[in-house]
Amino acid sequence: MTILAGTVEPRLLRGLRDYFAADMHARQWIIDTIRGVYERYGYVPLGTPALEYLDILRGTAGEESEKQLFEVKGPDEERLGLRFDQTVPLARVVAQYPDLPRPFRRYQVSPAWRCDNPYEKRGRFREFIQFDIDAVGVESAVADVEMITAMCDTMQALNVGRFRVRVSSRRVLNLLLTYAGIAHDRAHDVFRVLDKLDKLGHEKVRLELTIGYKDESGSPIPGLGFSSAQVDRIDQFLALRAASREEALAQVRDLFKEVEGAAAEIELLARMSQQLHTLGYGDDVVAYDLTIARGLDYYTGTVFETLLLDLPDFGSVCGGGRYDDLVMRFLGERVPAVGTSVGVDRLLVALEQLGRLPSRKCTAQVLVTVFDDVPIDEYLAMAYELRRAGVPTEFYLGTERRFGKQVRYGDHYGVPVLVVCGADERARGEVQLKDMSVGRKRTAQVADRSQWKSERPGQFNVPRAELVAAIQKLLAEIAAGG
RNA sequence: GCCGGUGUAGCUCAGUUGGAUAGAGCGCUUGACUGUGGAUCAAGAGGUCCCCGGUUCGACCCCGGGCGCCGGCACCA
């Protein structure tokens, strides 16, 4: 692009994007659909500011994540940051307003910011909308079940196709550490490597747990230095394959039969699975995959994530878990909580790739076109009659007087119906309606221009006095006929 | 942060062992058609060949440095 001297080059920050009409309509549809599900579960909305004090955001989710904070300087030099999720602000709110009756169950949809490496093909951006539900002050695992079913219901409502919610438990993974004789303060390191199982496979995970290896580019991946006896025990766990939740639990129950406290943890998951079955959430939509840890440091119990089976490499489109100690940071008191988060912009990219989004570029149902030989006030009258009757109507405001250009304009934005009234129609006290979809279908078949012009597909005249009624009838037909 | 690739028109890309005025397709604009979307035909606009420095009679091309973008890895709330 040529940049003129004295002008500023229009450009976008890395990892951010502009959303035009089709994307905005699709995104709004996703948000409305999720909200519908969440409100059926009785969650109430909460809004919090994009900015928080830096010390609120810091140290909640691991040291590494601090690099991902967008920092902001306040007017009095306060150190601020843009929120990177909605869970930490929620913990702040719960701690700040102790009178809130518990359980506090809220939903929140808003943007968050993370300064990590963007990967737009898989829907990873530096600014993105998340849609969360959380239940704070809840000990019962019924809340965990509710999160999982809400995810399933959300995926179904969004028409994502085949999906699977994978459920795991940090407490079971802690049992694994005990079983393998690994100190629990190494949990973060071990879980990080286990989470890569899907991507790297068994062999590399084993190497990374022990001596490390060199990846394809030759970069050294340091090993964690565990003994082969320890890693053998982890391997036993990783090798488990089950066709159902019950089978997965049976295998772990057997493997951990000597581990103290294992029976109780596994019983908890068994109870959840039973409830899920009773409610109609079978092994096809909810699977227990106990190797999943998820990256967040603040998770303490159940964790889960959702994959789209038609986009196996896309990554998870929503995830969450239990974080019983997060509020403690602000309140000094343990407040158990569980929540889950849908990545709205990720889903937008995924559904786009799957071709599961309707594309809508306009809001108008009708475009009133104009000719020079008819007084403009007559066109205005038509447009306002339609608007007052509740029909979304665009009045052609451009300078292009030639009719062909106006049709092209309407075609470009996908307006379904044009109102046409030149001197001929006016003289007869009529207006012409043009159903754009008819011409769009004809266009593939017509080769000759004069035929194309004379055919005027999808056009018919109605008395001027019946404009509104005729439009409403035509729009109803189009809506019914598809 | 590390490794690799790449940077030429709005987009996708060709090009020159270093030589005069840098090309194609698509898109865009205009006309054929002052009242009809598509197709066709014709014409037109659009370039700091990423930036800075060096070598050279001469650099879009070669050399050095920088930056951007794309992959992979690391990291990931």
Coordinates of C-alpha atoms (C1' of nucleotides) in Angstrom, one line a residue:
Chain A
M1 CA 0.0 0.0 0.0
T2 CA 1.2 3.5 -0.8
I3 CA 1.6 5.6 2.3
L4 CA 1.3 9.3 1.6
A5 CA 3.6 11.6 3.5
G6 CA 1.9 13.1 6.5
T7 CA -0.6 10.2 6.8
V8 CA -0.6 7.4 9.3
E9 CA -0.6 3.8 8.0
P10 CA -3.8 2.1 9.0
R11 CA -2.9 -1.1 10.6
L12 CA -3.8 -3.6 13.2
L13 CA -1.9 -5.0 16.2
R14 CA -0.7 -8.5 15.9
G15 CA -3.3 -11.1 17.0
L16 CA -6.2 -8.6 16.8
R17 CA -8.8 -8.4 14.1
D18 CA -11.7 -6.4 12.8
Y19 CA -15.1 -8.0 12.6
F20 CA -17.3 -7.1 9.6
A21 CA -21.1 -7.6 9.4
A22 CA -21.1 -11.4 8.6
D23 CA -18.7 -12.1 11.5
M24 CA -20.5 -9.8 13.9
H25 CA -23.9 -11.4 13.1
A26 CA -22.4 -14.9 13.6
R27 CA -20.6 -13.9 16.8
Q28 CA -23.8 -12.4 18.2
W29 CA -25.7 -15.5 17.3
I30 CA -23.2 -17.6 19.2
I31 CA -23.4 -15.3 22.2
D32 CA -27.3 -15.3 22.2
T33 CA -27.4 -19.1 21.9
I34 CA -25.0 -19.7 24.8
R35 CA -26.9 -17.1 26.9
G36 CA -30.1 -19.0 26.2
V37 CA -28.5 -22.2 27.6
Y38 CA -27.0 -20.5 30.7
E39 CA -30.2 -18.7 31.6
R40 CA -32.1 -22.0 31.3
Y41 CA -29.7 -23.2 34.0
G42 CA -30.6 -20.1 36.0
Y43 CA -27.3 -18.3 36.0
V44 CA -27.4 -14.5 36.4
P45 CA -25.3 -11.9 34.5
L46 CA -22.3 -10.1 36.0
G47 CA -20.1 -7.4 34.4
T48 CA -16.7 -6.4 35.6
P49 CA -14.2 -3.8 34.1
A50 CA -11.6 -4.8 31.6
L51 CA -9.0 -3.2 33.8
E52 CA -7.8 -4.5 37.1
Y53 CA -5.0 -3.6 39.4
L54 CA -1.9 -5.5 38.5
D55 CA -1.6 -7.2 41.9
I56 CA -5.1 -8.6 41.6
L57 CA -4.2 -10.3 38.3
R58 CA -0.7 -11.4 39.2
G59 CA 0.3 -14.6 40.8
T60 CA -3.0 -16.3 40.3
A61 CA -2.2 -18.7 37.6
G62 CA 1.5 -19.3 37.6
E63 CA 4.6 -17.2 37.0
E64 CA 4.9 -17.9 33.3
S65 CA 1.5 -16.5 32.6
E66 CA 2.5 -13.1 33.8
K67 CA 4.4 -12.6 30.6
Q68 CA 1.0 -12.8 28.9
L69 CA -0.4 -9.8 30.7
F70 CA -1.1 -6.6 28.8
E71 CA 0.0 -4.0 31.2
V72 CA -1.5 -0.5 31.3
K73 CA -0.5 2.6 33.1
G74 CA -3.2 4.6 34.9
P75 CA -3.6 8.4 35.0
D76 CA -1.8 8.5 38.4
E77 CA 0.8 6.0 37.4
E78 CA -1.2 3.1 38.9
R79 CA 0.0 -0.2 37.7
L80 CA -2.9 -1.8 35.9
G81 CA -3.5 -4.7 33.5
L82 CA -6.2 -6.0 31.1
R83 CA -7.9 -9.1 32.5
F84 CA -6.8 -12.3 30.9
D85 CA -9.8 -14.3 32.0
Q86 CA -13.1 -13.8 33.9
T87 CA -12.4 -16.2 36.8
V88 CA -9.9 -14.0 38.6
P89 CA -12.1 -10.9 38.5
L90 CA -15.0 -13.1 39.7
A91 CA -12.8 -14.2 42.7
R92 CA -12.2 -10.5 43.4
V93 CA -15.9 -9.7 43.3
V94 CA -16.8 -12.6 45.6
A95 CA -14.1 -11.5 48.1
Q96 CA -15.0 -7.8 47.8
Y97 CA -18.8 -8.2 48.4
P98 CA -19.0 -10.7 51.3
D99 CA -22.7 -10.1 51.6
L100 CA -23.4 -11.9 48.3
P101 CA -25.6 -14.8 49.1
R102 CA -23.9 -18.1 48.2
P103 CA -23.9 -20.1 46.1
F104 CA -23.2 -17.2 43.8
R105 CA -23.9 -18.4 40.3
R106 CA -23.1 -16.0 37.5
Y107 CA -22.5 -15.8 33.8
Q108 CA -20.2 -13.3 32.2
V109 CA -19.5 -12.6 28.5
S110 CA -16.7 -10.1 27.7
P111 CA -13.4 -9.8 26.0
A112 CA -10.1 -10.9 27.6
W113 CA -6.5 -10.2 26.5
R114 CA -3.5 -12.3 26.4
C115 CA -0.1 -11.3 25.0
D116 CA 0.9 -14.8 23.7
N117 CA 1.7 -16.1 20.3
P118 CA -1.4 -15.7 18.1
Y119 CA -2.5 -18.6 15.9
E120 CA -5.4 -17.4 14.0
K121 CA -6.1 -20.5 12.0
R122 CA -6.9 -22.2 15.2
G123 CA -8.7 -19.3 16.7
R124 CA -6.1 -18.1 19.0
F125 CA -6.1 -14.3 19.3
R126 CA -4.7 -11.7 21.7
E127 CA -8.2 -10.3 22.2
F128 CA -11.0 -12.7 22.4
I129 CA -14.5 -13.1 23.9
Q130 CA -15.1 -15.7 26.6
F131 CA -18.4 -16.8 27.9
D132 CA -18.2 -18.2 31.4
I133 CA -20.4 -19.7 34.0
D134 CA -19.2 -20.3 37.5
A135 CA -20.7 -21.4 40.8
V136 CA -18.9 -20.0 43.8
G137 CA -19.4 -21.3 47.4
V138 CA -20.3 -24.8 46.2
E139 CA -18.8 -27.9 47.6
S140 CA -21.1 -30.4 45.9
A141 CA -19.9 -32.3 42.9
V142 CA -23.4 -31.8 41.5
A143 CA -22.1 -28.4 40.5
D144 CA -19.4 -30.1 38.5
V145 CA -22.0 -32.3 36.8
E146 CA -24.0 -29.2 36.0
M147 CA -21.0 -27.6 34.3
I148 CA -20.4 -30.6 32.2
T149 CA -24.0 -30.9 31.1
A150 CA -24.2 -27.2 30.4
M151 CA -21.2 -27.6 28.1
C152 CA -22.9 -30.5 26.2
D153 CA -26.2 -28.5 25.9
T154 CA -24.2 -25.5 24.7
M155 CA -22.4 -27.5 22.0
Q156 CA -25.7 -29.0 20.9
A157 CA -27.5 -25.6 20.8
L158 CA -24.6 -24.2 18.7
N159 CA -24.9 -27.1 16.2
V160 CA -21.2 -27.8 16.2
G161 CA -21.6 -31.4 15.0
R162 CA -19.8 -34.2 16.8
F163 CA -18.1 -33.2 20.0
R164 CA -16.7 -34.7 23.2
V165 CA -16.3 -33.3 26.7
R166 CA -13.3 -34.9 28.3
V167 CA -13.3 -35.0 32.1
S168 CA -10.3 -35.5 34.4
S169 CA -9.4 -34.7 38.0
R170 CA -6.4 -33.0 39.5
R171 CA -6.9 -35.0 42.6
V172 CA -6.6 -38.3 40.7
L173 CA -3.5 -36.9 39.0
N174 CA -2.2 -36.2 42.5
L175 CA -2.8 -39.8 43.4
L176 CA -0.7 -40.7 40.3
L177 CA 2.2 -38.7 41.8
T178 CA 1.9 -40.6 45.0
Y179 CA 1.7 -43.9 43.1
A180 CA 4.8 -43.0 41.1
G181 CA 6.6 -41.7 44.2
I182 CA 7.0 -38.2 42.9
A183 CA 6.9 -35.2 45.3
H184 CA 3.7 -33.2 45.0
D185 CA 5.6 -30.0 44.5
R186 CA 6.6 -31.3 41.1
A187 CA 3.0 -31.5 40.1
H188 CA 3.1 -28.5 37.8
D189 CA 6.0 -29.9 35.8
V190 CA 4.6 -33.4 35.5
F191 CA 1.1 -32.2 34.5
R192 CA 2.5 -29.9 31.9
V193 CA 4.1 -32.8 30.2
L194 CA 1.1 -35.1 30.5
D195 CA -1.0 -32.5 28.8
K196 CA 1.1 -32.9 25.7
L197 CA 0.3 -36.6 25.3
D198 CA -2.2 -35.9 22.5
K199 CA 0.2 -33.8 20.6
L200 CA 3.5 -35.6 21.1
G201 CA 2.6 -39.2 21.8
H202 CA 3.7 -41.6 24.4
E203 CA 7.4 -41.9 23.5
K204 CA 8.3 -38.2 23.6
V205 CA 6.3 -37.8 26.8
R206 CA 8.4 -40.5 28.4
L207 CA 11.6 -38.9 27.2
E208 CA 10.6 -35.5 28.5
L209 CA 9.9 -37.0 31.9
T210 CA 13.3 -38.6 32.1
I211 CA 16.3 -37.5 30.0
G212 CA 14.8 -35.1 27.5
Y213 CA 15.3 -35.2 23.7
K214 CA 15.9 -33.0 20.6
D215 CA 12.9 -32.0 18.6
E216 CA 12.9 -31.9 14.8
S217 CA 14.4 -28.5 14.6
G218 CA 17.2 -29.6 16.8
S219 CA 16.2 -27.7 19.9
P220 CA 16.9 -29.5 23.1
I221 CA 13.9 -30.3 25.2
P222 CA 15.2 -30.8 28.7
G223 CA 14.1 -33.8 30.7
L224 CA 12.6 -33.7 34.1
G225 CA 15.0 -36.3 35.4
F226 CA 12.6 -38.8 36.9
S227 CA 13.8 -42.3 37.4
S228 CA 12.7 -45.1 35.0
A229 CA 11.0 -46.8 37.9
Q230 CA 8.9 -43.6 38.5
V231 CA 8.2 -43.2 34.8
D232 CA 7.3 -46.9 34.4
R233 CA 4.5 -46.3 36.9
I234 CA 3.3 -43.2 35.0
D235 CA 3.4 -45.3 31.9
Q236 CA 1.1 -47.9 33.4
F237 CA -1.4 -45.0 33.9
L238 CA -0.9 -43.6 30.5
A239 CA -1.4 -46.9 28.8
L240 CA -4.9 -47.3 30.2
R241 CA -7.5 -47.4 27.5
A242 CA -11.2 -47.6 28.2
A243 CA -14.3 -47.6 26.1
S244 CA -16.5 -46.2 28.8
R245 CA -16.3 -44.0 31.9
E246 CA -17.0 -47.0 34.2
E247 CA -14.2 -49.0 32.6
A248 CA -11.8 -46.1 32.9
L249 CA -12.6 -45.8 36.6
A250 CA -12.3 -49.6 37.1
Q251 CA -8.8 -49.6 35.6
V252 CA -7.7 -46.7 37.8
R253 CA -9.3 -48.2 40.9
D254 CA -7.3 -51.4 40.2
L255 CA -4.1 -49.6 39.5
F256 CA -4.3 -47.3 42.6
K257 CA -5.7 -50.0 45.0
E258 CA -2.7 -49.5 47.3
V259 CA -2.8 -45.7 47.2
E260 CA -4.3 -44.0 50.2
G261 CA -7.4 -42.0 49.5
A262 CA -7.8 -43.3 46.0
A263 CA -11.0 -45.2 46.6
A264 CA -12.8 -42.0 47.7
E265 CA -11.7 -39.9 44.8
I266 CA -12.7 -42.5 42.3
E267 CA -16.0 -43.0 44.0
L268 CA -16.7 -39.3 43.5
L269 CA -16.1 -39.6 39.8
A270 CA -18.2 -42.7 39.6
R271 CA -21.1 -40.9 41.3
M272 CA -20.8 -38.1 38.8
S273 CA -20.8 -40.5 35.9
Q274 CA -23.9 -42.2 37.2
Q275 CA -25.7 -38.9 37.4
L276 CA -24.6 -38.0 33.9
H277 CA -26.0 -41.3 32.6
T278 CA -29.3 -40.8 34.4
L279 CA -29.6 -37.4 32.8
G280 CA -28.9 -38.7 29.3
Y281 CA -25.3 -37.8 28.9
G282 CA -23.7 -41.0 27.6
D283 CA -20.1 -42.1 26.9
D284 CA -20.4 -40.7 23.4
V285 CA -20.5 -37.1 24.6
V286 CA -18.7 -37.2 28.0
A287 CA -15.5 -39.3 28.4
Y288 CA -13.2 -39.7 31.4
D289 CA -9.7 -39.1 30.2
L290 CA -7.7 -38.9 33.4
T291 CA -4.5 -37.9 31.7
I292 CA -5.8 -34.4 31.1
A293 CA -4.4 -31.8 33.5
R294 CA -5.0 -28.4 31.8
G295 CA -2.5 -25.6 32.2
L296 CA -4.0 -23.4 34.9
D297 CA -2.3 -23.5 38.3
Y298 CA -5.4 -22.7 40.2
Y299 CA -7.4 -25.8 39.4
T300 CA -7.8 -28.2 42.4
G301 CA -10.2 -30.9 41.4
T302 CA -12.3 -31.8 38.4
V303 CA -11.1 -30.3 35.1
F304 CA -12.7 -30.6 31.7
E305 CA -12.4 -29.5 28.1
T306 CA -14.4 -29.9 24.9
L307 CA -13.1 -31.0 21.5
L308 CA -14.8 -30.8 18.1
L309 CA -14.5 -34.3 16.6
D310 CA -14.8 -32.9 13.1
L311 CA -11.8 -30.6 13.7
P312 CA -9.5 -33.0 15.6
D313 CA -6.4 -30.7 15.5
F314 CA -8.3 -27.5 16.5
G315 CA -7.9 -27.8 20.2
S316 CA -10.4 -27.2 22.9
V317 CA -13.2 -24.7 22.4
C318 CA -14.2 -24.6 26.0
G319 CA -12.8 -25.7 29.3
G320 CA -13.0 -25.3 33.0
G321 CA -12.7 -26.9 36.3
R322 CA -12.8 -26.6 40.1
Y323 CA -10.7 -24.0 41.8
D324 CA -11.4 -24.3 45.5
D325 CA -8.5 -22.1 46.7
L326 CA -8.5 -19.1 44.3
V327 CA -10.8 -16.9 46.4
M328 CA -8.6 -17.6 49.4
R329 CA -6.0 -15.2 47.9
F330 CA -8.4 -12.3 48.3
L331 CA -10.4 -13.4 51.4
G332 CA -8.1 -15.6 53.4
E333 CA -11.0 -18.1 53.6
R334 CA -11.5 -21.2 51.5
V335 CA -14.4 -20.8 49.1
P336 CA -14.9 -23.8 46.9
A337 CA -15.9 -23.0 43.3
V338 CA -16.2 -24.5 39.9
G339 CA -16.7 -22.9 36.5
T340 CA -16.3 -23.3 32.7
S341 CA -15.5 -21.0 29.9
V342 CA -16.5 -21.0 26.2
G343 CA -14.1 -19.4 23.7
V344 CA -16.5 -17.5 21.6
D345 CA -14.0 -16.3 19.0
R346 CA -12.4 -19.7 18.8
L347 CA -15.8 -21.2 18.1
L348 CA -16.5 -18.6 15.5
V349 CA -13.3 -19.7 13.6
A350 CA -14.1 -23.3 14.1
L351 CA -17.7 -23.1 12.9
E352 CA -16.6 -21.0 10.0
Q353 CA -14.1 -23.8 9.0
L354 CA -16.8 -26.4 9.4
G355 CA -19.2 -24.3 7.2
R356 CA -21.8 -24.3 10.0
L357 CA -22.4 -20.6 10.1
P358 CA -25.1 -18.7 8.2
S359 CA -23.6 -15.7 6.4
R360 CA -25.6 -12.5 6.7
K361 CA -24.1 -9.2 5.6
C362 CA -27.0 -6.9 6.0
T363 CA -29.8 -6.1 8.4
A364 CA -32.2 -4.6 5.9
Q365 CA -34.9 -6.8 4.4
V366 CA -35.7 -4.1 1.8
L367 CA -33.7 -1.6 -0.2
V368 CA -35.7 1.3 -1.6
T369 CA -34.0 2.2 -4.9
V370 CA -34.3 5.7 -6.5
F371 CA -34.7 7.2 -9.9
D372 CA -34.1 10.8 -10.8
D373 CA -37.5 11.3 -12.6
V374 CA -39.5 10.6 -9.4
P375 CA -39.6 13.1 -6.5
I376 CA -37.3 11.8 -3.7
D377 CA -40.0 12.5 -1.1
E378 CA -42.1 9.7 -2.6
Y379 CA -39.3 7.2 -2.0
L380 CA -38.8 8.5 1.5
A381 CA -42.5 8.0 2.2
M382 CA -42.2 4.4 1.1
A383 CA -39.2 3.7 3.2
Y384 CA -40.7 5.3 6.4
E385 CA -44.0 3.4 5.9
L386 CA -42.0 0.2 5.8
R387 CA -39.9 1.2 8.8
R388 CA -42.9 2.2 10.9
A389 CA -44.5 -1.2 10.0
G390 CA -41.5 -2.9 11.5
V391 CA -39.8 -3.9 8.3
P392 CA -36.0 -3.2 8.4
T393 CA -35.5 -1.0 5.4
E394 CA -32.6 0.7 3.8
F395 CA -33.1 3.9 1.7
Y396 CA -30.5 4.2 -1.0
L397 CA -28.3 7.1 0.1
G398 CA -25.6 6.8 -2.5
T399 CA -24.9 9.2 -5.2
E400 CA -25.1 6.6 -8.0
R401 CA -28.2 7.3 -9.9
R402 CA -28.0 4.4 -12.4
F403 CA -30.2 1.6 -11.5
G404 CA -27.8 -1.2 -12.4
K405 CA -25.4 0.1 -9.8
Q406 CA -28.1 0.1 -7.1
V407 CA -29.0 -3.5 -7.9
R408 CA -25.4 -4.4 -7.6
Y409 CA -25.2 -2.6 -4.3
G410 CA -28.2 -4.5 -3.0
D411 CA -26.7 -7.8 -4.3
H412 CA -23.4 -7.1 -2.6
Y413 CA -25.0 -6.7 0.8
G414 CA -27.5 -9.5 0.2
V415 CA -30.7 -7.5 0.7
P416 CA -33.5 -9.9 -0.1
V417 CA -36.0 -7.5 -1.6
L418 CA -35.8 -4.3 -3.7
V419 CA -38.5 -1.7 -4.1
V420 CA -38.4 -0.3 -7.7
C421 CA -40.5 2.7 -8.8
G422 CA -39.6 4.6 -11.9
A423 CA -41.8 7.0 -13.9
D424 CA -43.6 4.1 -15.5
E425 CA -44.7 2.4 -12.3
R426 CA -45.5 5.8 -10.7
A427 CA -47.8 6.7 -13.7
R428 CA -49.8 3.6 -13.1
G429 CA -49.9 4.1 -9.3
E430 CA -47.8 1.0 -8.8
V431 CA -44.5 -0.1 -7.3
Q432 CA -42.4 -3.0 -8.4
L433 CA -41.0 -5.6 -5.9
K434 CA -37.9 -7.6 -6.8
D435 CA -37.1 -10.8 -5.1
M436 CA -33.3 -10.9 -5.4
S437 CA -33.0 -14.7 -4.8
V438 CA -34.9 -15.5 -8.0
G439 CA -32.4 -13.5 -10.2
R440 CA -29.5 -15.1 -8.3
K441 CA -30.7 -18.5 -9.3
R442 CA -31.4 -17.5 -13.0
T443 CA -28.0 -15.9 -13.5
A444 CA -26.2 -19.2 -13.9
Q445 CA -28.4 -20.2 -16.8
V446 CA -28.7 -17.0 -18.9
A447 CA -26.0 -16.4 -21.4
D448 CA -27.4 -13.6 -23.5
R449 CA -27.4 -10.1 -22.1
S450 CA -30.6 -8.8 -23.8
Q451 CA -32.4 -11.9 -22.5
W452 CA -31.0 -11.3 -19.1
K453 CA -32.1 -7.7 -19.1
S454 CA -35.6 -8.3 -20.5
E455 CA -36.4 -11.3 -18.3
R456 CA -36.5 -9.4 -15.0
P457 CA -36.8 -12.5 -12.9
G458 CA -38.6 -12.3 -9.6
Q459 CA -40.2 -9.0 -10.3
F460 CA -43.8 -8.1 -10.1
N461 CA -46.0 -5.0 -9.7
V462 CA -48.4 -4.2 -6.9
P463 CA -50.6 -1.1 -6.2
R464 CA -48.7 1.6 -4.4
A465 CA -51.3 1.6 -1.6
E466 CA -50.5 -2.0 -0.9
L467 CA -46.8 -1.7 -0.6
V468 CA -46.4 -2.6 3.0
A469 CA -48.8 -5.6 2.9
A470 CA -47.2 -6.9 -0.3
I471 CA -43.7 -6.7 1.1
Q472 CA -44.7 -8.4 4.3
K473 CA -46.4 -11.2 2.3
L474 CA -43.3 -11.6 0.1
L475 CA -40.9 -11.6 3.0
A476 CA -43.0 -14.3 4.7
E477 CA -42.9 -16.4 1.6
I478 CA -39.2 -16.0 1.3
A479 CA -38.7 -16.9 4.9
A480 CA -41.0 -20.0 4.5
G481 CA -39.5 -21.1 1.2
G482 CA -35.9 -20.7 2.3
Chain B
rG1 C1' 12.7 -17.2 23.3
rC2 C1' 14.7 -21.1 19.5
rC3 C1' 14.7 -23.3 14.4
rG4 C1' 13.2 -23.1 9.3
rG5 C1' 10.8 -20.5 5.4
rU6 C1' 9.3 -16.1 3.2
rG7 C1' 8.8 -10.6 1.8
rU8 C1' 7.4 -7.9 -5.9
rA9 C1' 0.0 -4.4 -7.6
rG10 C1' -5.9 -4.8 -3.2
rC11 C1' -5.2 -10.7 -3.3
rU12 C1' -2.4 -15.1 -5.2
rC13 C1' 2.2 -15.3 -7.4
rA14 C1' 5.9 -15.1 -11.8
rG15 C1' 10.5 -12.7 -12.9
rU16 C1' 15.9 -11.1 -13.8
rU17 C1' 23.6 -15.6 -13.6
rG18 C1' 23.5 -7.8 -12.2
rG19 C1' 21.3 -4.2 -17.6
rA20 C1' 16.9 0.4 -20.7
rU21 C1' 10.0 1.7 -19.2
rA22 C1' 8.9 -4.7 -13.5
rG23 C1' 4.7 -8.8 -15.4
rA24 C1' 0.3 -12.4 -15.2
rG25 C1' -4.3 -14.1 -13.2
rC26 C1' -8.1 -12.6 -10.0
rG27 C1' -10.3 -8.3 -7.9
rC28 C1' -11.4 -2.9 -8.7
rU29 C1' -12.9 1.4 -11.9
rU30 C1' -15.1 2.8 -16.7
rG31 C1' -17.7 1.8 -21.3
rA32 C1' -20.5 -1.5 -24.7
rC33 C1' -25.8 -1.3 -21.6
rU34 C1' -28.4 7.1 -19.5
rG35 C1' -34.1 1.1 -15.9
rU36 C1' -31.7 -4.6 -13.9
rG37 C1' -27.1 -8.5 -10.4
rG38 C1' -24.4 -13.0 -14.1
rA39 C1' -21.5 -14.0 -18.7
rU40 C1' -18.7 -11.7 -22.7
rC41 C1' -15.7 -7.9 -25.0
rA42 C1' -12.8 -3.3 -24.7
rA43 C1' -10.3 0.3 -22.0
rG44 C1' -8.2 2.2 -17.3
rA45 C1' -6.3 2.9 -12.4
rG46 C1' -3.0 0.7 -9.1
rG47 C1' 4.4 -0.5 -7.4
rU48 C1' 9.6 3.1 -2.3
rC49 C1' 10.1 -4.9 -5.8
rC50 C1' 9.9 -4.7 3.3
rC51 C1' 13.7 -1.1 5.6
rC52 C1' 18.8 0.7 6.3
rG53 C1' 23.8 0.3 4.8
rG54 C1' 27.5 -1.8 1.5
rU55 C1' 29.7 -3.8 -3.3
rU56 C1' 29.1 -2.1 -8.5
rC57 C1' 29.3 2.0 -14.3
rG58 C1' 24.6 0.0 -12.9
rA59 C1' 21.0 -3.5 -7.4
rC60 C1' 14.2 -5.7 -7.2
rC61 C1' 18.4 -9.4 -7.9
rC62 C1' 24.8 -10.0 -4.7
rC63 C1' 26.7 -9.0 0.6
rG64 C1' 25.8 -7.3 6.0
rG65 C1' 22.4 -5.8 9.5
rG66 C1' 17.3 -4.9 10.9
rC67 C1' 12.0 -5.6 10.7
rG68 C1' 7.4 -7.9 9.2
rC69 C1' 4.7 -12.3 8.0
rC70 C1' 4.0 -17.8 7.8
rG71 C1' 5.2 -22.6 9.8
rG72 C1' 7.4 -25.8 13.8
rC73 C1' 9.0 -25.9 18.8
rA74 C1' 9.1 -23.8 23.8
rC75 C1' 5.3 -21.4 26.6
rC76 C1' -0.1 -21.0 27.2
rA77 C1' -5.2 -18.7 31.8

